[in-house]
Every structure is written in structure tokens, then in C-alpha cells.
């Protein structure tokens, strides 16, 4: 066989890998000599020889042709490889602080300062009052066979008297009309019997119009129209950048399949409400937890974020994407998955987090941090999503997760030291400082609502949610009023004066 010259054009095109080129089937079947046949071998022998060299020459792995690599990749477990790539990768690397400049709607300067009644009517509209009027008359006819003949003005008066009761609280509602404890602002406006009649008949939906299937799917069907109309009005309020998601308890000890028990709450028994509010306390969305088989849970079945994650996604659904909103939540709601899901919408997340939700994140133990002293911290970053987890030692360790705020700049907080018996300054990461400042919006709303709320008793569980929403509307209207007073540089009245007006 004639030797092939190195200057031959065919040789120069094919011999690019030092005899490791694997000829195609066409080249193998052809009688013409190829680059792998310089040793005088047949086509099959040449191909076997080339494969042997590929296995033996470990130092020349960079020269393996693409066809060989493709063949080898077919032997890899694709599912295992995908799972490995999806696993979080934690590392001690710098956290890249993203640009979180707020792009949402800015609060404009109002033309004038509205009255307290006008602020309240922005939330509890005439349409909502007329709905109560219509359904209350229908329910009264269905229940007793007599027409109540109530009107929109009388429903407004009924709500006003309820708010007046919250300012001057009596042990029992009847005491406002009793001779010894009579309260003229209430007793002079409506008779006791008429007030009691309206309180026992106030209604929000026609019971006979809904099918049994609709009633089974939604445990809140008796008050669902009111809830949705109320949420729609709250949605219209201008929203600031920092929002918090938390839970609220509405006290109730009667009979209801939705009644919950939560320890360490001011009211351990009652209805659990999910809520989202701005850091200024203005409520923007809420819903009632219906239990493990309620409407919300059935709708979210199959979701990968779990109950707490689905709640956060539901409460933030009305936030505009791409506007750099910031959401804060406690450890019941926080996880790496929910932080990444919100980040996909350009919504930044910060919250305390439970250690078992960090998917293999390894950090300094609480014992190790105590050796370094109070105020010490440790931080790691999930490199795929640029999400930071910070462990900070205060009285005990606390873990926080964030997609927008890291440890810098460090600040100082004042704490009482039992050993030294004096207050000392303790180093504090930036993420802890921001969480403490922006997380309390829902708690502020809940606290203000409880101040002037009268516990009017009823056997109908849904009226407790209705009365709570009325008090929330007053608080929200007052916070909007305060916001406008700041913009107009006007002196504002306190909450009790506002509710009275």
C-alpha cells in the first residue's frame, strides 16, 4: 500500500486529532485508504484500534471528537444530572446587591383634604351598602316571612351605631338603651328592638340562589360577595414599595368548621385571616383561611410551594410584576422556593426562615456563634439565584433569607446585657435592620383595629368577619387620611376622633 503524503489534501483535512478521528460508515465501507488506515489495517480493524487509543490515552481527552462525546453522554443518567443541577449550590461568596429602585406608582399630591366620612366611603361604597340592603330584606322575608323594609340610609346608620359602640364600650349591647346606662348618641338614633332586628338579619347573599355544589366548594359563601367587593376597594389604594404578608386572628368561640386555634396569640380561638399590608399599615388584600379542605386549598392542590407558599403567591398576585416591590414575611411563609418564585416577577423577598427549609445550607452553629460573642453572624449565598441566608446571634440565633439585602452596611442596635447589667451596642447586619423596620405592617393594622372594636355577639359566625372588616375599613381610611395630611402638611386627628367623625 502506498504511503500517504503529509502534504496530501485529503490527509490534511481529516487528520486533525492524531489518528483519533473515527471514520464514518461511508468511509469505513469504502476501499480507499483513510487516515485511520495508515498501519495497513482493514476498516474494522482501524476503527477498533482508534477506539482502543481513546480509552488508553487519558492525557489526550481534550482531543476527543464530538461524536465520541455524544456517545458517552448517552450513558449518563439524565434524571440524576437534572436533579444535580436543580439542587441549591451554597457558597461563601459575596452577595451581589440588585438594583431595587421602585418603579411603581408614586403618591400624588391631593387637591384637598377629604372628610373622614369620604375616606371611609372610598372603602365601604354605596354599592356595597345597597347589596347589604337588598340581601337583608330578602333574608328577612325568607326567615320570618315579614318584610324588614330597611334602606341604604338605615344600613349606614346601623354601621355608624356599631362604630359608636366601639368608642364607648358597654358590657352588653342592651345597656346602651337601659335607663341607668343609657348612651344618647346610640339610643337617640335607633330603637333597641330595631337595632337587634337588623343585627340578626344583616345578610350578604341569597341562600336560595346558590347550588349545594357551590356551597360545598366555598365555606365562605355566606359572606363571599362582601369579601370580594371589599378586597376590590382595597386594591385601588396606592401601594408603597415595602409590603408584608402575615396572619390575623378574628376572635370567635362559637361553632364553625373554619375556627382555628393558634397559641401565643391575643385571641387563641377564632378565624385565621391571611393579609398583605404596606409597611405604613394600610391593608391591600386579605382572605379567610378555610381549613385543610377549603376553597383555597382545593384550588392550589398540586402546587409545589405548599400552603404557606401558595398564600404568599395569592396575596401578592395583585402586585404588578417588574416594579421592584419588596415583600416581607415571617418563618411560616419563608422558603428558598418562594423567594425564587417572587424573584422571577421582579418582586424581592426578605423574611425569617426555618432551618429545615434551606435545602442543605451549611452554616455556623449557634454554639460556634456564641463563642464569637453576641452580634456575630454568618452568611452564605445560593449562587444560582444570588439569594443570601444570614444567621445572626441576638439572644439566640435567627436565620433570614433575602434576594435584595445582604449583611452590609453593618449597624449597631442597643440590647440589655444581663451579665454587665447595662445596655450595650451589638453589631447588626443590614438585612436584620430592614426586616425589623418593614415587617410590621399587618401587625400595625391588627393592633389599631382592636383599639375601638366592639365585640358584638351573634350566633352567625360570618357576622364576626363582617364587623372586623368594618373596623379594618375605619383604620385603613384613617391611615389614608394621615398620609394625605402629611402631603398637605395638615395636622391630623387621632383614630378615636376620626372614628367619631
Tab-separated table of C-alpha atoms in Angstrom:
chain	number	residue	atom	x	y	z
A	1	UNK	CA	0.000	0.000	0.000
A	2	UNK	CA	1.351	3.390	-0.962
A	3	UNK	CA	2.114	5.703	1.926
A	4	UNK	CA	0.030	8.821	2.169
A	5	UNK	CA	1.980	12.006	1.914
A	6	UNK	CA	1.584	14.526	4.743
A	7	UNK	CA	1.034	17.174	2.079
A	8	UNK	CA	-1.874	15.299	0.569
A	9	UNK	CA	-5.073	17.383	0.663
A	10	UNK	CA	-7.250	14.521	1.923
A	11	UNK	CA	-4.883	13.808	4.781
A	12	UNK	CA	-4.638	17.445	5.826
A	13	UNK	CA	-8.438	17.770	6.115
A	14	UNK	CA	-9.103	14.639	8.127
A	15	UNK	CA	-6.122	14.005	10.332
A	16	UNK	CA	-6.812	16.678	12.956
A	17	UNK	CA	-6.721	14.536	16.077
A	18	UNK	CA	-3.603	12.454	15.876
A	19	UNK	CA	-5.178	9.308	14.460
A	20	UNK	CA	-8.206	9.601	16.827
A	21	UNK	CA	-10.612	10.519	14.062
A	22	UNK	CA	-13.401	7.952	13.766
A	23	UNK	CA	-14.352	7.442	10.112
A	24	UNK	CA	-17.982	7.405	9.148
A	25	UNK	CA	-19.652	4.294	7.865
A	26	UNK	CA	-19.257	5.563	4.303
A	27	UNK	CA	-15.515	5.976	4.831
A	28	UNK	CA	-15.271	2.588	6.563
A	29	UNK	CA	-17.034	0.795	3.756
A	30	UNK	CA	-15.004	2.480	1.045
A	31	UNK	CA	-11.909	0.762	-0.365
A	32	UNK	CA	-9.902	3.950	-0.400
A	33	UNK	CA	-7.355	4.223	2.360
A	34	UNK	CA	-8.202	6.678	5.142
A	35	UNK	CA	-6.288	8.395	7.859
A	36	UNK	CA	-7.007	5.646	10.340
A	37	UNK	CA	-5.655	3.024	7.965
A	38	UNK	CA	-2.027	4.102	7.830
A	39	UNK	CA	-0.981	0.945	9.675
A	40	UNK	CA	-2.220	-1.261	6.868
A	41	UNK	CA	-5.328	-2.376	8.784
A	42	UNK	CA	-8.760	-3.076	7.404
A	43	UNK	CA	-11.571	-0.604	8.025
A	44	UNK	CA	-12.996	-2.542	11.010
A	45	UNK	CA	-9.518	-3.104	12.493
A	46	UNK	CA	-8.722	0.585	12.065
A	47	UNK	CA	-11.938	1.579	13.835
A	48	UNK	CA	-11.258	-0.814	16.755
A	49	UNK	CA	-7.702	0.440	17.017
A	50	UNK	CA	-8.891	4.051	17.221
A	51	UNK	CA	-11.412	3.205	19.982
A	52	UNK	CA	-8.676	1.466	21.983
A	53	UNK	CA	-6.484	4.549	21.771
A	54	UNK	CA	-9.367	6.668	23.012
A	55	UNK	CA	-9.670	4.517	26.112
A	56	UNK	CA	-5.950	4.357	26.819
A	57	UNK	CA	-4.737	7.902	26.193
A	58	UNK	CA	-6.159	9.684	29.244
A	59	UNK	CA	-3.782	12.618	28.746
A	60	UNK	CA	-5.352	13.485	25.432
A	61	UNK	CA	-9.017	13.653	26.443
A	62	UNK	CA	-9.345	17.209	25.127
A	63	UNK	CA	-8.855	15.855	21.595
A	64	UNK	CA	-11.872	13.501	21.716
A	65	UNK	CA	-14.157	14.157	18.743
A	66	UNK	CA	-17.695	15.411	19.346
A	67	UNK	CA	-19.189	12.174	18.019
A	68	UNK	CA	-17.438	10.200	20.749
A	69	UNK	CA	-18.518	12.634	23.461
A	70	UNK	CA	-22.116	12.425	22.268
A	71	UNK	CA	-21.971	8.645	22.511
A	72	UNK	CA	-20.599	8.797	26.046
A	73	UNK	CA	-23.239	11.301	27.210
A	74	UNK	CA	-25.949	8.838	26.235
A	75	UNK	CA	-24.780	6.603	29.064
A	76	UNK	CA	-25.305	9.331	31.732
A	77	UNK	CA	-28.462	9.219	33.860
A	78	UNK	CA	-30.268	12.319	32.571
A	79	UNK	CA	-32.702	12.451	35.508
A	80	UNK	CA	-29.849	12.316	38.000
A	81	UNK	CA	-27.957	15.033	36.134
A	82	UNK	CA	-31.037	17.291	36.056
A	83	UNK	CA	-31.592	16.766	39.770
A	84	UNK	CA	-27.977	17.666	40.500
A	85	UNK	CA	-28.267	20.893	38.515
A	86	UNK	CA	-31.534	21.833	40.274
A	87	UNK	CA	-30.083	21.370	43.760
A	88	UNK	CA	-29.137	24.644	45.522
A	89	UNK	CA	-25.432	25.457	45.475
A	90	UNK	CA	-24.401	27.257	48.667
A	91	UNK	CA	-21.055	29.012	48.855
A	92	UNK	CA	-19.221	31.609	50.896
A	93	UNK	CA	-19.138	34.194	48.115
A	94	UNK	CA	-20.036	37.913	48.033
A	95	UNK	CA	-23.733	38.730	47.687
A	96	UNK	CA	-24.495	40.850	44.616
A	97	UNK	CA	-26.939	43.564	45.694
A	98	UNK	CA	-29.507	44.047	42.885
A	99	UNK	CA	-30.989	47.347	41.739
A	100	UNK	CA	-34.309	47.620	43.605
A	101	UNK	CA	-35.302	51.138	42.608
A	102	UNK	CA	-39.078	51.346	42.957
A	103	UNK	CA	-40.838	51.700	39.607
A	104	UNK	CA	-44.401	51.638	40.883
A	105	UNK	CA	-46.961	54.389	41.221
A	106	UNK	CA	-45.857	57.377	43.265
A	107	UNK	CA	-48.285	59.059	45.661
A	108	UNK	CA	-49.514	62.289	44.076
A	109	UNK	CA	-50.369	65.441	45.996
A	110	UNK	CA	-54.151	65.533	46.684
A	111	UNK	CA	-56.140	68.621	45.724
A	112	UNK	CA	-57.793	68.916	49.127
A	113	UNK	CA	-58.229	67.036	52.391
A	114	UNK	CA	-61.366	64.904	52.343
A	115	UNK	CA	-63.600	64.376	55.378
A	116	UNK	CA	-63.395	61.174	57.471
A	117	UNK	CA	-66.744	60.065	56.024
A	118	UNK	CA	-65.427	60.484	52.468
A	119	UNK	CA	-62.306	58.456	53.247
A	120	UNK	CA	-64.472	55.701	54.743
A	121	UNK	CA	-66.796	55.706	51.715
A	122	UNK	CA	-63.800	55.112	49.446
A	123	UNK	CA	-63.622	51.649	51.014
A	124	UNK	CA	-67.232	50.888	52.002
A	125	UNK	CA	-69.027	52.178	48.919
A	126	UNK	CA	-72.703	52.863	48.225
A	127	UNK	CA	-72.776	49.766	46.036
A	128	UNK	CA	-71.693	47.601	48.958
A	129	UNK	CA	-74.307	49.160	51.264
A	130	UNK	CA	-77.023	48.627	48.664
A	131	UNK	CA	-76.005	44.968	48.369
A	132	UNK	CA	-76.466	44.561	52.136
A	133	UNK	CA	-79.816	46.354	51.941
A	134	UNK	CA	-81.111	44.051	49.192
A	135	UNK	CA	-79.890	40.792	50.706
A	136	UNK	CA	-81.009	41.726	54.235
A	137	UNK	CA	-84.564	42.378	53.029
A	138	UNK	CA	-84.570	39.056	51.139
A	139	UNK	CA	-83.205	37.144	54.113
A	140	UNK	CA	-85.718	38.758	56.488
A	141	UNK	CA	-88.588	37.664	54.246
A	142	UNK	CA	-87.181	34.132	53.953
A	143	UNK	CA	-86.528	33.784	57.677
A	144	UNK	CA	-89.597	35.347	59.302
A	145	UNK	CA	-91.984	35.886	56.429
A	146	UNK	CA	-92.087	39.610	57.147
A	147	UNK	CA	-90.540	42.446	55.183
A	148	UNK	CA	-87.893	44.388	57.067
A	149	UNK	CA	-88.194	47.345	54.694
A	150	UNK	CA	-84.714	48.536	55.544
A	151	UNK	CA	-82.952	51.128	53.389
A	152	UNK	CA	-79.432	52.145	52.467
A	153	UNK	CA	-79.575	55.050	54.937
A	154	UNK	CA	-80.687	52.733	57.738
A	155	UNK	CA	-77.864	50.275	56.996
A	156	UNK	CA	-75.400	53.183	57.140
A	157	UNK	CA	-76.931	54.249	60.461
A	158	UNK	CA	-76.621	50.688	61.784
A	159	UNK	CA	-72.908	50.608	60.884
A	160	UNK	CA	-72.423	54.056	62.420
A	161	UNK	CA	-74.007	52.955	65.700
A	162	UNK	CA	-71.755	49.908	65.783
A	163	UNK	CA	-68.707	52.168	65.400
A	164	UNK	CA	-70.066	54.461	68.137
A	165	UNK	CA	-70.314	51.454	70.466
A	166	UNK	CA	-66.605	50.832	69.935
A	167	UNK	CA	-65.769	54.283	71.287
A	168	UNK	CA	-67.795	53.864	74.496
A	169	UNK	CA	-67.894	50.172	75.281
A	170	UNK	CA	-70.629	48.622	77.396
A	171	UNK	CA	-70.705	45.144	78.876
A	172	UNK	CA	-73.799	44.267	76.845
A	173	UNK	CA	-75.333	45.921	73.781
A	174	UNK	CA	-78.676	46.373	75.558
A	175	UNK	CA	-77.049	48.649	78.157
A	176	UNK	CA	-76.856	51.458	75.589
A	177	UNK	CA	-80.669	51.706	75.851
A	178	UNK	CA	-81.052	50.820	79.555
A	179	UNK	CA	-82.271	53.552	81.875
A	180	UNK	CA	-79.219	53.557	84.152
A	181	UNK	CA	-76.571	53.235	81.450
A	182	UNK	CA	-78.305	54.919	78.519
A	183	UNK	CA	-75.944	56.363	75.907
A	184	UNK	CA	-77.771	59.091	73.904
A	185	UNK	CA	-75.506	59.044	70.783
A	186	UNK	CA	-76.711	55.448	70.280
A	187	UNK	CA	-80.130	55.287	71.913
A	188	UNK	CA	-81.453	58.512	70.342
A	189	UNK	CA	-80.674	57.386	66.777
A	190	UNK	CA	-82.398	53.972	66.696
A	191	UNK	CA	-84.556	51.895	68.994
A	192	UNK	CA	-83.116	48.860	70.672
A	193	UNK	CA	-85.547	46.448	69.018
A	194	UNK	CA	-84.812	47.822	65.537
A	195	UNK	CA	-81.063	47.598	66.093
A	196	UNK	CA	-81.420	43.998	67.314
A	197	UNK	CA	-83.598	43.122	64.308
A	198	UNK	CA	-81.027	44.448	61.852
A	199	UNK	CA	-78.164	42.749	63.724
A	200	UNK	CA	-79.908	39.364	63.484
A	201	UNK	CA	-80.867	39.760	59.808
A	202	UNK	CA	-77.917	41.515	58.156
A	203	UNK	CA	-77.055	39.364	55.148
A	204	UNK	CA	-74.869	39.307	52.031
A	205	UNK	CA	-76.156	36.608	49.641
A	206	UNK	CA	-79.386	34.930	48.634
A	207	UNK	CA	-79.279	31.458	50.180
A	208	UNK	CA	-81.667	30.012	47.587
A	209	UNK	CA	-79.681	31.121	44.534
A	210	UNK	CA	-76.572	29.033	45.229
A	211	UNK	CA	-76.408	25.327	44.489
A	212	UNK	CA	-75.261	22.751	47.007
A	213	UNK	CA	-72.080	22.226	44.995
A	214	UNK	CA	-71.181	25.933	45.164
A	215	UNK	CA	-71.810	25.945	48.899
A	216	UNK	CA	-69.604	22.881	49.349
A	217	UNK	CA	-66.708	24.343	47.352
A	218	UNK	CA	-66.590	27.606	49.284
A	219	UNK	CA	-67.191	27.610	53.027
A	220	UNK	CA	-67.340	31.407	52.942
A	221	UNK	CA	-70.270	31.517	50.528
A	222	UNK	CA	-72.457	33.375	53.041
A	223	UNK	CA	-70.121	36.375	53.033
A	224	UNK	CA	-68.086	35.871	49.836
A	225	UNK	CA	-69.730	38.769	47.870
A	226	UNK	CA	-68.865	41.221	50.653
A	227	UNK	CA	-65.281	39.947	50.908
A	228	UNK	CA	-64.637	40.277	47.177
A	229	UNK	CA	-66.152	43.770	46.982
A	230	UNK	CA	-64.111	44.868	49.996
A	231	UNK	CA	-60.883	43.445	48.547
A	232	UNK	CA	-61.562	45.211	45.239
A	233	UNK	CA	-61.747	48.583	47.016
A	234	UNK	CA	-58.545	47.964	48.987
A	235	UNK	CA	-56.754	47.089	45.756
A	236	UNK	CA	-57.416	50.600	44.412
A	237	UNK	CA	-55.370	52.260	47.162
A	238	UNK	CA	-51.925	53.458	46.072
A	239	UNK	CA	-49.309	50.947	47.277
A	240	UNK	CA	-45.843	51.699	48.576
A	241	UNK	CA	-42.797	49.566	47.802
A	242	UNK	CA	-42.489	47.559	51.032
A	243	UNK	CA	-45.292	45.059	51.690
A	244	UNK	CA	-45.664	42.430	54.403
A	245	UNK	CA	-47.642	39.174	54.428
A	246	UNK	CA	-48.876	37.856	57.772
A	247	UNK	CA	-51.847	36.323	59.562
A	248	UNK	CA	-54.628	37.936	61.643
A	249	UNK	CA	-56.897	36.288	64.210
A	250	UNK	CA	-60.563	37.323	64.478
A	251	UNK	CA	-61.815	36.250	67.890
A	252	UNK	CA	-64.597	33.661	67.766
A	253	UNK	CA	-65.505	30.770	70.098
A	254	UNK	CA	-68.754	29.602	68.545
A	255	UNK	CA	-69.366	26.778	66.121
A	256	UNK	CA	-67.719	26.884	62.728
A	257	UNK	CA	-65.682	24.378	60.688
A	258	UNK	CA	-63.180	27.170	59.958
A	259	UNK	CA	-62.413	28.009	63.598
A	260	UNK	CA	-58.695	27.744	64.341
A	261	UNK	CA	-56.547	27.548	67.455
A	262	UNK	CA	-53.204	29.351	67.487
A	263	UNK	CA	-51.201	29.566	70.683
A	264	UNK	CA	-49.271	32.678	71.702
A	265	UNK	CA	-51.913	34.907	70.122
A	266	UNK	CA	-54.034	37.510	71.973
A	267	UNK	CA	-57.075	35.564	70.721
A	268	UNK	CA	-56.179	31.890	70.574
A	269	UNK	CA	-59.552	30.813	69.114
A	270	UNK	CA	-61.069	32.354	66.029
A	271	UNK	CA	-60.846	32.783	62.280
A	272	UNK	CA	-57.421	32.981	60.682
A	273	UNK	CA	-57.081	35.676	58.042
A	274	UNK	CA	-54.227	35.975	55.545
A	275	UNK	CA	-53.385	39.612	54.913
A	276	UNK	CA	-50.990	41.849	52.976
A	277	UNK	CA	-50.332	45.405	54.081
A	278	UNK	CA	-47.812	48.121	53.360
A	279	UNK	CA	-45.173	48.972	55.935
A	280	UNK	CA	-47.342	52.025	56.748
A	281	UNK	CA	-50.132	49.693	57.932
A	282	UNK	CA	-52.574	50.222	55.035
A	283	UNK	CA	-54.260	46.916	54.183
A	284	UNK	CA	-54.309	45.975	50.489
A	285	UNK	CA	-55.565	42.386	50.419
A	286	UNK	CA	-56.956	39.707	52.733
A	287	UNK	CA	-58.807	36.405	52.760
A	288	UNK	CA	-60.032	33.856	55.292
A	289	UNK	CA	-58.318	30.519	55.809
A	290	UNK	CA	-60.954	27.818	55.313
A	291	UNK	CA	-59.103	24.840	56.734
A	292	UNK	CA	-57.496	21.856	55.067
A	293	UNK	CA	-60.417	21.225	52.689
A	294	UNK	CA	-61.446	24.785	51.889
A	295	UNK	CA	-61.679	26.532	48.541
A	296	UNK	CA	-58.153	27.959	48.621
A	297	UNK	CA	-56.588	24.589	49.316
A	298	UNK	CA	-58.572	22.833	46.580
A	299	UNK	CA	-57.577	25.428	44.035
A	300	UNK	CA	-53.907	25.153	44.933
A	301	UNK	CA	-53.745	21.352	45.039
A	302	UNK	CA	-50.731	20.083	43.193
A	303	UNK	CA	-48.754	23.293	43.723
A	304	UNK	CA	-45.142	22.771	44.748
A	305	UNK	CA	-44.887	25.702	47.150
A	306	UNK	CA	-47.109	24.245	49.877
A	307	UNK	CA	-49.764	26.062	51.916
A	308	UNK	CA	-47.573	28.935	53.106
A	309	UNK	CA	-46.025	29.462	49.680
A	310	UNK	CA	-49.430	29.456	47.980
A	311	UNK	CA	-50.667	32.052	50.465
A	312	UNK	CA	-47.781	34.390	49.624
A	313	UNK	CA	-48.360	33.940	45.888
A	314	UNK	CA	-52.099	34.591	46.320
A	315	UNK	CA	-51.602	37.671	48.467
A	316	UNK	CA	-49.012	39.116	46.062
A	317	UNK	CA	-50.914	38.196	42.895
A	318	UNK	CA	-52.235	41.756	42.539
A	319	UNK	CA	-48.766	43.318	42.801
A	320	UNK	CA	-47.529	44.443	39.402
A	321	UNK	CA	-44.571	42.496	38.003
A	322	UNK	CA	-41.318	44.283	37.234
A	323	UNK	CA	-41.924	47.204	39.638
A	324	UNK	CA	-39.403	46.116	42.302
A	325	UNK	CA	-41.885	45.629	45.139
A	326	UNK	CA	-40.386	44.216	48.331
A	327	UNK	CA	-42.260	41.548	50.303
A	328	UNK	CA	-41.515	40.664	53.931
A	329	UNK	CA	-42.798	37.601	55.822
A	330	UNK	CA	-42.072	35.544	58.920
A	331	UNK	CA	-40.731	31.997	59.044
A	332	UNK	CA	-44.138	30.379	58.479
A	333	UNK	CA	-44.179	31.698	54.909
A	334	UNK	CA	-40.472	31.879	54.009
A	335	UNK	CA	-38.522	29.396	51.895
A	336	UNK	CA	-35.960	29.384	49.091
A	337	UNK	CA	-38.633	28.326	46.583
A	338	UNK	CA	-40.970	31.222	47.359
A	339	UNK	CA	-38.067	33.688	47.243
A	340	UNK	CA	-37.089	32.458	43.776
A	341	UNK	CA	-40.703	32.404	42.545
A	342	UNK	CA	-41.184	36.059	43.509
A	343	UNK	CA	-37.820	36.990	42.048
A	344	UNK	CA	-38.979	35.725	38.663
A	345	UNK	CA	-41.583	38.527	38.804
A	346	UNK	CA	-39.016	41.142	39.924
A	347	UNK	CA	-40.549	41.103	43.423
A	348	UNK	CA	-37.876	40.960	46.114
A	349	UNK	CA	-38.329	38.843	49.236
A	350	UNK	CA	-36.952	39.068	52.772
A	351	UNK	CA	-38.000	37.027	55.773
A	352	UNK	CA	-37.010	34.913	58.716
A	353	UNK	CA	-36.709	31.282	57.696
A	354	UNK	CA	-36.737	27.873	59.342
A	355	UNK	CA	-33.515	25.899	59.114
A	356	UNK	CA	-35.200	22.822	57.618
A	357	UNK	CA	-36.328	24.876	54.589
A	358	UNK	CA	-32.821	25.819	53.427
A	359	UNK	CA	-32.153	22.679	51.355
A	360	UNK	CA	-28.719	21.653	52.581
A	361	UNK	CA	-27.392	25.067	53.564
A	362	UNK	CA	-24.443	24.645	55.962
A	363	UNK	CA	-23.694	27.490	58.369
A	364	UNK	CA	-22.026	28.092	61.722
A	365	UNK	CA	-23.921	26.567	64.609
A	366	UNK	CA	-25.415	28.628	67.413
A	367	UNK	CA	-22.738	27.261	69.741
A	368	UNK	CA	-19.971	28.478	67.435
A	369	UNK	CA	-21.551	31.931	67.146
A	370	UNK	CA	-21.830	32.226	70.934
A	371	UNK	CA	-18.076	31.742	71.197
A	372	UNK	CA	-17.637	34.740	68.886
A	373	UNK	CA	-19.964	36.844	71.014
A	374	UNK	CA	-23.374	38.457	70.758
A	375	UNK	CA	-23.962	40.143	67.423
A	376	UNK	CA	-21.796	37.714	65.443
A	377	UNK	CA	-23.167	36.407	62.169
A	378	UNK	CA	-22.545	34.032	59.308
A	379	UNK	CA	-23.735	34.304	55.702
A	380	UNK	CA	-23.808	32.053	52.651
A	381	UNK	CA	-25.145	32.654	49.136
A	382	UNK	CA	-27.066	30.364	46.823
A	383	UNK	CA	-25.026	31.043	43.705
A	384	UNK	CA	-27.630	30.007	41.119
A	385	UNK	CA	-30.209	32.573	42.271
A	386	UNK	CA	-27.989	35.034	44.189
A	387	UNK	CA	-30.053	34.527	47.366
A	388	UNK	CA	-28.386	35.162	50.706
A	389	UNK	CA	-29.042	33.455	54.029
A	390	UNK	CA	-27.809	35.224	57.160
A	391	UNK	CA	-27.571	33.698	60.624
A	392	UNK	CA	-27.333	36.349	63.345
A	393	UNK	CA	-26.901	35.824	67.074
A	394	UNK	CA	-29.072	38.000	69.298
A	395	UNK	CA	-30.454	36.400	72.461
A	396	UNK	CA	-30.496	33.311	70.265
A	397	UNK	CA	-29.781	32.650	66.623
A	398	UNK	CA	-32.128	33.898	63.941
A	399	UNK	CA	-31.976	32.933	60.248
A	400	UNK	CA	-33.039	35.319	57.494
A	401	UNK	CA	-33.293	34.834	53.740
A	402	UNK	CA	-33.255	37.654	51.208
A	403	UNK	CA	-32.965	38.272	47.492
A	404	UNK	CA	-32.312	42.022	47.820
A	405	UNK	CA	-30.427	42.859	51.053
A	406	UNK	CA	-27.157	41.448	52.384
A	407	UNK	CA	-25.127	41.993	55.538
A	408	UNK	CA	-23.659	45.351	54.544
A	409	UNK	CA	-23.740	48.014	55.761
A	410	UNK	CA	-23.462	46.786	59.336
A	411	UNK	CA	-25.157	48.896	62.006
A	412	UNK	CA	-25.470	48.958	65.794
A	413	UNK	CA	-28.525	48.050	67.880
A	414	UNK	CA	-28.989	48.501	71.615
A	415	UNK	CA	-29.530	45.427	73.760
A	416	UNK	CA	-29.573	44.804	77.510
A	417	UNK	CA	-26.743	42.603	78.781
A	418	UNK	CA	-27.659	40.571	81.861
A	419	UNK	CA	-24.052	39.926	82.875
A	420	UNK	CA	-22.956	43.549	82.665
A	421	UNK	CA	-26.402	44.758	83.851
A	422	UNK	CA	-26.445	47.577	81.340
A	423	UNK	CA	-27.348	48.328	77.743
A	424	UNK	CA	-24.706	47.597	75.140
A	425	UNK	CA	-24.354	48.110	71.403
A	426	UNK	CA	-24.487	44.971	69.285
A	427	UNK	CA	-23.468	44.661	65.597
A	428	UNK	CA	-26.452	44.084	63.327
A	429	UNK	CA	-26.479	43.087	59.606
A	430	UNK	CA	-28.414	45.271	57.173
A	431	UNK	CA	-30.938	42.527	56.349
A	432	UNK	CA	-31.970	42.274	60.019
A	433	UNK	CA	-32.384	46.027	60.299
A	434	UNK	CA	-34.550	46.240	57.177
A	435	UNK	CA	-36.714	43.294	58.226
A	436	UNK	CA	-37.434	44.847	61.624
A	437	UNK	CA	-38.369	48.181	60.031
A	438	UNK	CA	-40.603	46.919	57.220
A	439	UNK	CA	-42.243	43.726	58.505
A	440	UNK	CA	-44.840	45.144	60.924
A	441	UNK	CA	-47.487	46.467	58.505
A	442	UNK	CA	-50.086	43.743	59.137
A	443	UNK	CA	-49.418	43.790	62.890
A	444	UNK	CA	-49.942	47.570	62.924
A	445	UNK	CA	-53.308	47.199	61.189
A	446	UNK	CA	-54.354	44.442	63.589
A	447	UNK	CA	-53.299	46.470	66.642
A	448	UNK	CA	-55.177	49.612	65.548
A	449	UNK	CA	-58.284	47.595	64.640
A	450	UNK	CA	-58.517	46.152	68.151
A	451	UNK	CA	-58.481	49.581	69.839
A	452	UNK	CA	-62.054	50.688	69.043
A	453	UNK	CA	-63.718	47.420	68.034
A	454	UNK	CA	-66.897	46.469	69.881
A	455	UNK	CA	-67.371	42.685	70.418
A	456	UNK	CA	-70.979	42.482	69.249
A	457	UNK	CA	-72.119	38.900	69.856
A	458	UNK	CA	-74.015	36.773	67.371
A	459	UNK	CA	-74.834	33.134	66.653
A	460	UNK	CA	-73.984	33.626	62.985
A	461	UNK	CA	-70.232	33.170	62.527
A	462	UNK	CA	-69.909	35.245	59.344
A	463	UNK	CA	-71.046	38.452	61.045
A	464	UNK	CA	-67.797	38.434	63.063
A	465	UNK	CA	-65.849	38.677	59.806
A	466	UNK	CA	-68.191	41.448	58.618
A	467	UNK	CA	-67.754	43.562	61.770
A	468	UNK	CA	-63.997	43.054	61.635
A	469	UNK	CA	-63.893	44.266	58.022
A	470	UNK	CA	-65.836	47.395	59.050
A	471	UNK	CA	-63.255	48.193	61.749
A	472	UNK	CA	-60.422	47.470	59.303
A	473	UNK	CA	-62.039	49.913	56.873
A	474	UNK	CA	-62.017	52.654	59.520
A	475	UNK	CA	-58.332	52.041	60.305
A	476	UNK	CA	-57.393	51.957	56.621
A	477	UNK	CA	-59.355	55.158	55.983
A	478	UNK	CA	-57.580	56.853	58.919
A	479	UNK	CA	-54.137	55.805	57.650
A	480	UNK	CA	-55.010	57.180	54.203
A	481	UNK	CA	-56.167	60.374	55.894
A	482	UNK	CA	-52.847	60.627	57.756
A	483	UNK	CA	-50.946	60.068	54.504
A	484	UNK	CA	-52.812	62.968	52.899
A	485	UNK	CA	-52.268	65.164	55.953
A	486	UNK	CA	-48.510	64.635	55.641
A	487	UNK	CA	-48.583	65.520	51.937
A	488	UNK	CA	-50.701	68.625	52.565
A	489	UNK	CA	-48.816	69.488	55.776
A	490	UNK	CA	-52.008	69.446	57.800
A	491	UNK	CA	-52.406	68.460	61.437
A	492	UNK	CA	-54.261	65.146	61.762
A	493	UNK	CA	-56.780	63.909	64.337
A	494	UNK	CA	-56.254	60.696	66.257
A	495	UNK	CA	-58.041	57.430	65.437
A	496	UNK	CA	-60.828	57.837	68.025
A	497	UNK	CA	-61.621	61.339	66.830
A	498	UNK	CA	-61.588	60.119	63.224
A	499	UNK	CA	-63.969	57.220	64.033
A	500	UNK	CA	-66.263	59.560	65.919
A	501	UNK	CA	-66.366	61.987	62.994
